[in-house]
Each structure stands twice: as structure tokens, then as C-alpha cells.
Amino acid sequence: MFKGNTITRRHKSERNLKNAPQIQRDDHVHEQEAQSEIPVYSDDEYEVYPAQRPHTDTYREYPPFVMGRYEQAKMNSDFNEKIEVHRTTDRKGKRVTFFRNGDKDFKGVNVCINPKQFLNFEALLVYLNDRIETTSGVRYVFSLPDGKEIKSVTTFQQGRSYIVSSVKKPALDIPYGQSREQFWNNRKPSASRVRKSEVELFKRSESPKNAPKNKPRVITVINNEYRDKREKFYINPNTRHNFEDLLLTMGDMTNIDIHALYTEKQPHKKVESFSQLFNEFKNQDNFIACGPELEPLKPENVKRPAPSSNSGSDSMSVASRMKKFHKANDGELDEIDEYGMQHSPSPQEGILNGVPVNGYQEPISARHFEEDDSVKFTIRGRVREYFPPSITYPDDDGQRPDKKLKLEWIYGFHAREVCKSVVVYRTGELLYYVAAVAVFFRRNEDRGDTQRHYLGHTEDISCLELHPSENLIASGQIAGKENPAHVRIWDGEKLTTHHVIGISFFTNGIASIGFSEQSRGGFMCVSDSSDKHVLSIWDWEKEKMIAKTTTTTKSVNCCCFYKYDDTLLITYGADHLFFWRLFWDPVGIQDGKLYRDKLSGVFEEGTQPSMVTSHAFSSSGDVITGDSNGSIMVWTKDSEFVFRVNMDVSAGMKGAHLKPVNALCMMGDNTLLSGGGTFIKSWDSINNYRKISKREIPEIAGDVRTIIPQRGSGADGQIFVGTSKSCILAGSLPVKFRFIVQGHCKDIWAIAAVPGEPAFITTAHDQFVFKWSAVRHRVIWRSQMEKPSSALAVDSRGMFVAVGSVAGRFFVLNAKNGMHIITVQVGKSQINTMRFSPDNAMLAVGCEDGHIHIFYVHDDGQLYRKNNIILRGHSKFVTNLDWSTDSRYLQSVDGDFELLCWNIQRMEREAPRALRDCNWQTYSCCAGHPLMGPWTSCDPGENVSVVARSNYREVIVTGDNTGRIKVFKYPSSTNMPACRWTKLYSTTVTALEFLYDDSFMVSAAGKMPVLAQWSVVDTFSGKQYNI
């Protein structure tokens, strides 16, 4: 029944939602509604919601609301039905009293047993355990006086008494509740019952479960000198970082040295501590960041306009980069932002059986050690014994290093299989995401390639969408240990964050984002990665959610608005293509509703694919989908606004590709491009989707994942193609494609710097070896291996590179051109690490079985002879190796962080005490006396996974299993040393390496490989480190 702008849960058939008049009920209507099969949408007896109204004046007409056509997601209906039954049977709570077993003086605890509060019996036991102390916790509940054991919250009866106990033997002969002992009372005599000043003393403290907690919040930090330069920060009250860490993070993002933080509202108040942001200043969102001036500037002293934001980093041209690389003490670097580089955290050390999980077993007071002294140190609960050097290093003082890392370049590109991963920004730059970085890339053959980076995210970015204005970008991230999933809307030119949405709403992560086309991006739809894949609609400028619904428990690949109607949305993925209708009154106060159109998106019998993988829209309003069967389907809207398969044109595109259609792109001239496998095909959408042509991309590039026009609508036919093997190609169907971005597509496990060259070599499980130029940021050569690779080693002359494989053999390549020289079989176990001796006479190989093999190098690297003696001693797989500078000794570490030393001349283990003053050529073993400090800075559960020491031995960089990269002074043996750290990854850091002159450092991490190049910058001068 329709009344004005509202509609009840029962609808009469063939009524138009817009023009339905007010009518009276009669017996015939009651009988007809009783037979209706429309599900109940709400727990309320009559749920009303506003009729559908336009968001803009461009809406022309609305679909008829046919009985039974629209429904909520079935999961919503089932959930509501269960709640309705639950409320009917147990609407009211039952007040009962609990006594402690065998305690006649216990006064009892009154509890209201409400199934809404205690969802199960275990929840009740947890609550009682906090209220009633027993010897080993509340485990059993018995009724009085019969002693019957209670096992369900529905068994309790109103007004009865019960016994709680930690043993299964209730004492029933005790007169519970009859004690004459009075409660202690220390209240002063009062003329009245309770003094007003003492009221708070008699209030019961809230239980930990119900106690109010500070929720995470987002604050806006304003540059004191440039007030239009702002950045948003997410603050978690449960973080382990202190206020100093917070100021360091803000300083890195705003590119100023923050000395003080003030409220924006006058009178300006100084923020002195982290807790003030959640208490005294909890109602204020904007704060002014002050530098050496230490106080907010007056309005007349504020500078305008603001320079470009430093939330990102700009790459340097080839000419300026070469000049900086070859000359010392030259000009400052271009502004390259460093995200998250902070002072070292100060977490509490984990305790395991009274022994610190990571840290010193005994306090160390002296910094000078006698020859026979050793240090007991604990790593992951096991006590290790290290021998400090006989001479104290003055730099081992626990202070912050004067070097820090700034992101210089991101190598490669990662294309998600069923989601758009790259777009073209309005400046012509390619925009894509890698790990927690959004990368703007411009190819320039004359002046060199450039990159800019948006570094606002704190975890890996999972999706990205360009606003119809082509200025703003929305990007979503996954949920981390401390950082929740959310969507950030930011300016692609200034690289400043405008909105942070859904911090307390999204749980697992963001799967897909879409902007409304008809309202020019006024609304945003988001699909999350939860089990029920909740679809939500947001007025993003107000940061307000309009409507939400669960979709399906199966995988959801994408959500989007229909191009020509903002009230129609589409989701697709595993075994489904759903069309959703939004009912919402923009001027009302009630939330909108999303209902699925049961008549649209229905596949013909025998044509439903296991996965819908891509979509596009035609100029005539058709919806085009690609699927896992390699077919393309066209969905046409009929007179009743029902989208059905147009079999006349879809039949000609059945099995269009041999592999899934991962990309669809409608060009400006109405040509449809489809990508499946290594082929791109074109179709004429005007002439019933007649096939025009096809083009195959190079097989080495992988399968097509994304197709986008290079400029505007793509009327010139020039396109970018993202592939499954981390490549981006440029070209058109009539012309061959060329590589503009290359990278690894599987786990990167090894990086090796080339001595004397601004270059490095990487290898991964994708069976490729790349040599990269650290100056031009391009591939010098690429070589394909016969097996996945896991280790690298380059000789000290930069002539040869040894590549270890998972098959137990290594390959020697020419480091200048990548040509194969020789293959050597080591054993059957995977090779994890390799290292040439400083004199190039030997090659050490560490394997998965814990064995270390020594090979002698002959004929100038052309021949390798194996020593028959195998170094055995590790109980787990070997992870890293280091040679002494005289090539006489070797140190190794395994997966259990056990450090062993070896005498290579005698091919036997060496006592660690004898090598306390050994001069190691490199330091990559993630254990030992110089690394005791970094281990103490780890939280429980965190491990130092990789280590790299600078060649000039000033700093040592560590990577852990949470994705953090930390910079310490070298050596670092003090407890809780200060450091600078950044977090670019959400997974374990797998490799770190300094280039030969310490000007750059390269890192890798993640199952989807992320290869990043960092500039090593002096914190005082801001200049790139180059000796």
C-alpha cells in the first residue's frame, strides 16, 4: 500500500512506484497479501521507507515495482527470521542470583540473563569469571537446591539461585544467602542518605566488557606556514607508539620538522600527549603542525599558495640523477616523501616463562667487555650466547642514525586477475598501485621516466578507482594488525587526502570501489572482503553511508553503478551477476534500501559461467560481461527495465577467447576491445558486435588483465595493456606493442648489487633474472631460467652472477649481458643463499637441508669444483651467509636464528669466541651481537627476517615479518636502540641490499612481489648519501 512517499512491506502488483495513489484496504486486498510470497524485510511490523527519488534532475523515469521482483539478499532475510524467532521466545531477561560453591558468607551476585547480551553459555561463564573469583575459574553452574548442572542460557528460571564452581562437585548442604555478615562500610556519617559529593563513590564500576573505549579516529594536520596544505592521519588509541612517534610520522608526511602540535580553533591549545587527542581534544579534528617557530603563526604571516604536497615522491630526471650519482656534495634531492619513517617504537618485551622473548637475559651496565665475557640474549624464547668485540665501538650508543630512507622508485606492476588495476590520470600519467603505494608513472624517452607516489595508505592497497572528474582518486586497503580497512579519497595532483571513509565499518578489506556516472561521481559504492561481501553506498563528501546490504558468500569481483542510472548497481563474481535497485529519499532522514532485481541478470540454461570476470557499457545502454568460459554476453534492457541476455548478438561471441575474458573496454568510436589469454580482439558494437580484428601480445608478457585507452575515450585506438606477468604494454591493434613497465610476477627472494655499477640483479620464482639500472630505472637485460630461482651471488669484480634454483642447482651467467656460462648441480635440496668469497676463489652455497657446500672457482669463473666435505651443523634450513674479509671464515644462520661460524681452511666449525673481532665483508645474517638491539625492538610475534649492512658500515637495515623496514646505527647491541622505520609492505620483507656506494638501497617483499628502490638521505642536510 502506498501512502505519499512511503511504501509498506506488502505491495500490490503492477503499481508504479512514482505515481501510486493512496487507496483503502479491503477484504480482497487482505486475502491477496496473505498469499504473497514477498519476504519480510524488517523486524518491525511495518517497515516504511521513502519511495525512490532522483539524486539529480536528469532522471527520466523509474521502473515499476512489480510484486516479487525486488528482494533483499537471502542472507538478510534468513538473519531477520532468526532474530524474530529469538525475540519472540526470549524477549525478556531472567534475573537470577549466583553464589560461590562452598562459601556460606558470599553475598551472591544478581545477574539478568538476557540472550541478547549472552549469546551462548560460554559468554556467561566468562562474565561470571570476572565477577566471582574461584580457584581455577568458573567452569560449572548448578541449580539450587537440586544441584542440576546448567549448560544453556535458556535453562535459567526467573528468581532462582544457582552455584558457580570450578569443580564438578556442588556443595548443596551450605545455607547459601543466609549469612548475617554485613558489608564493610567506611562512609562518614551524613545527615542525608548519601552526600552529593560522594555519589560517584557508590556507583558500580563498569565491567571491562561494557567499559567505554576510545575508538580510532582521523585527524587533519595543517601546515603552519601553508594553511591550505593538509593531510589526514589515522590514529589508533591501542597503538604501541608514543607521542614522539606520532609527530615524526606527521613530519614525514608534511615534509616539516614538527616540534609542536596545536588545536586549530582559537585560542590555540598545545597538544602535550597522545591521550589528549582522545580525551581533552576528542571533539576537535583539525590541528596545526608547528616547526621551529613553536607556535601557530598569525593569519597575516601565513604563506600562500602552498607548494605541491609531499605525500608523494617525485623522481628525478636522467640528467640530474646522473649528475647526483657521480658527483659528491651536490644540490639537494628533489622532494621525495618518506612515509612512516619514525623513531623506534618502545613496545613492552614479550615474556615467556619469565624470560624475555627477545632481549637481554641480564641487564648490561658496562659497555666494555673482557675477553672471556659473553652476553646471554634471548631470541624467540631461546637463550643465545654472543661474544662482543674486545674493543667498544663509539657509534654503538643506541641513538637514532643520521641516515634515513626515502622512496625513490617502484619497479613492476601487479594486475589483479578480475579487477581494474591501472587507470590513466588526466595528466596522461599511468596510475596503478603496488603494495601500499599508489604510483603515477610517465614514460619519457628524452628526459627519462618519472614517478610520483601517494603514500597515505598504511597497508596494501586492494583496489583503486578514478573519479569521473579525473582529479580525485578513491583507493581501498586491506585490514592489518593495527591498521583497519578503509577507503581514502585523495587529490591526484596535490597528493593530499580529502576523506577517510569506513574505518569502523569495513573489517577484512576493500574488494571493489565504483563512482556514480550520472551524478558525476556524487556517490560511491564499495564492496568489502567479508564473508558476506557487504555492498554499501556512500555520500563520500559527507562521509555518510546511504544504504548497505549483504550480497553473497561467494567471491565478488566488482561492484559498480550502471552508467546511465545512479539507482541501479551491478555486482558480479563467482556464479552470479546481480542487479541492485537503490530506494532512497535524498531529503529524508531514513537510510536507503538496496534490493536485488530477481528478474535481471538471469543466465539462460546451460550458459551460466563459474565466474563473471569483466564488464563494460555500450552507448545504447547495454551491459556487456566477460566470463571464465571465454564468452562475452550482452545484456539488453527491455521495456520493464529488466536486463536479459541478447542471444542474437551474444551467440556470435560465445567462446570468443580460449581463456577467461579478463578485460573489456568500450572505446570512443564504439569499438569493444576484449582481452583473454594473450589475445586482444575488437568488436563493432554498432553492427551487432561483428568481429573486426585481433592482436596477440608477446607470450613472455603473460595474459591480458587490463585494457585502457591511452588518451581520453581512445578514439585514436592507442591503448595500455596490463598483463599477468607484471608488465604494462603500449600500442594499438594495428601496431606491435612495446614494454613500458616490467617486473617480477612471483616471490622475489634475492637481490644482489653489482660492484662498481649503479645497478642490481634480482631473481624470483617466476624463473626470470633481471638486471636493473638504478639510474634509468629500466631493465638492462633479462634471462629466463629453467627452474624457479631463490638465491643470487655476484663476484667482487661484477663479472659473473650465480643463480641458485629450487632444484638444487645453480647457473652462472655473464653479469654484463646475462648469457649462460655453466650449470652446476649441488644436491637435491633447494638453494637458499649464495655468496662469493672476497678473493673470488670460492663460492659458498647454503641449502634447505641445513648443509653448506663450498665450491672452488677456476678458469676465471668458467669452472666450479665442489669440496667433498659438507659443513653440517644447522638443524634447519640455512638462510644467510657472510664471508670474512680475508676469505678464511664463514658465518651462517638458519631458520631458527642459530648463528654458526666456520673455518673454511679446516672445513670445520669455529668457536664464536675466537671470531669476536672478525672483520666480516658483509653482514646479512639476522643474528649476532651487532643485531641484539634490533631484536629488542621487535614486538612478540615479530621476527627480523632479513638484514643488510651498508658498505661503509654506518647503518644496518632490517626487515621483519610485518613488512617494516628499520634503520639502525651499526653496530647496534644496546637495549631498545632508537631507529627510523617505514612500512611499505603488509607481508614479510624477503630481501634487502645496498648498492655499491650506499647511495641507494633496494627491498623486496610479498607474495605479489614488490621491488622498491630507496634513496639513502642524510637527515641533517637532506642530501642523498654518496661517498
PDB file of C-alpha atoms in Angstrom, residues 95 154 421 558 650 724 761 837 857 880 888 907:
ATOM      1  CA  ARG A  95      17.039 -12.166  36.951  1.00  0.00           C
ATOM      2  CA  THR A 154      17.783 -20.755  28.112  1.00  0.00           C
ATOM      3  CA  SER A 421      44.427  -2.253 -11.533  1.00  0.00           C
ATOM      4  CA  CYS A 558      33.479  -5.998  -8.774  1.00  0.00           C
ATOM      5  CA  SER A 650      25.801 -12.978 -27.648  1.00  0.00           C
ATOM      6  CA  SER A 724      49.552 -11.162 -15.580  1.00  0.00           C
ATOM      7  CA  ILE A 761      70.190  -8.006 -10.106  1.00  0.00           C
ATOM      8  CA  SER A 837      84.385 -15.037  -1.229  1.00  0.00           C
ATOM      9  CA  VAL A 857      86.230 -21.229  -8.720  1.00  0.00           C
ATOM     10  CA  ASN A 880      72.140 -16.320   5.019  1.00  0.00           C
ATOM     11  CA  ARG A 888      89.161 -17.618   5.761  1.00  0.00           C
ATOM     12  CA  MET A 907      86.312 -27.131   6.873  1.00  0.00           C
TER      13      MET A 907
END
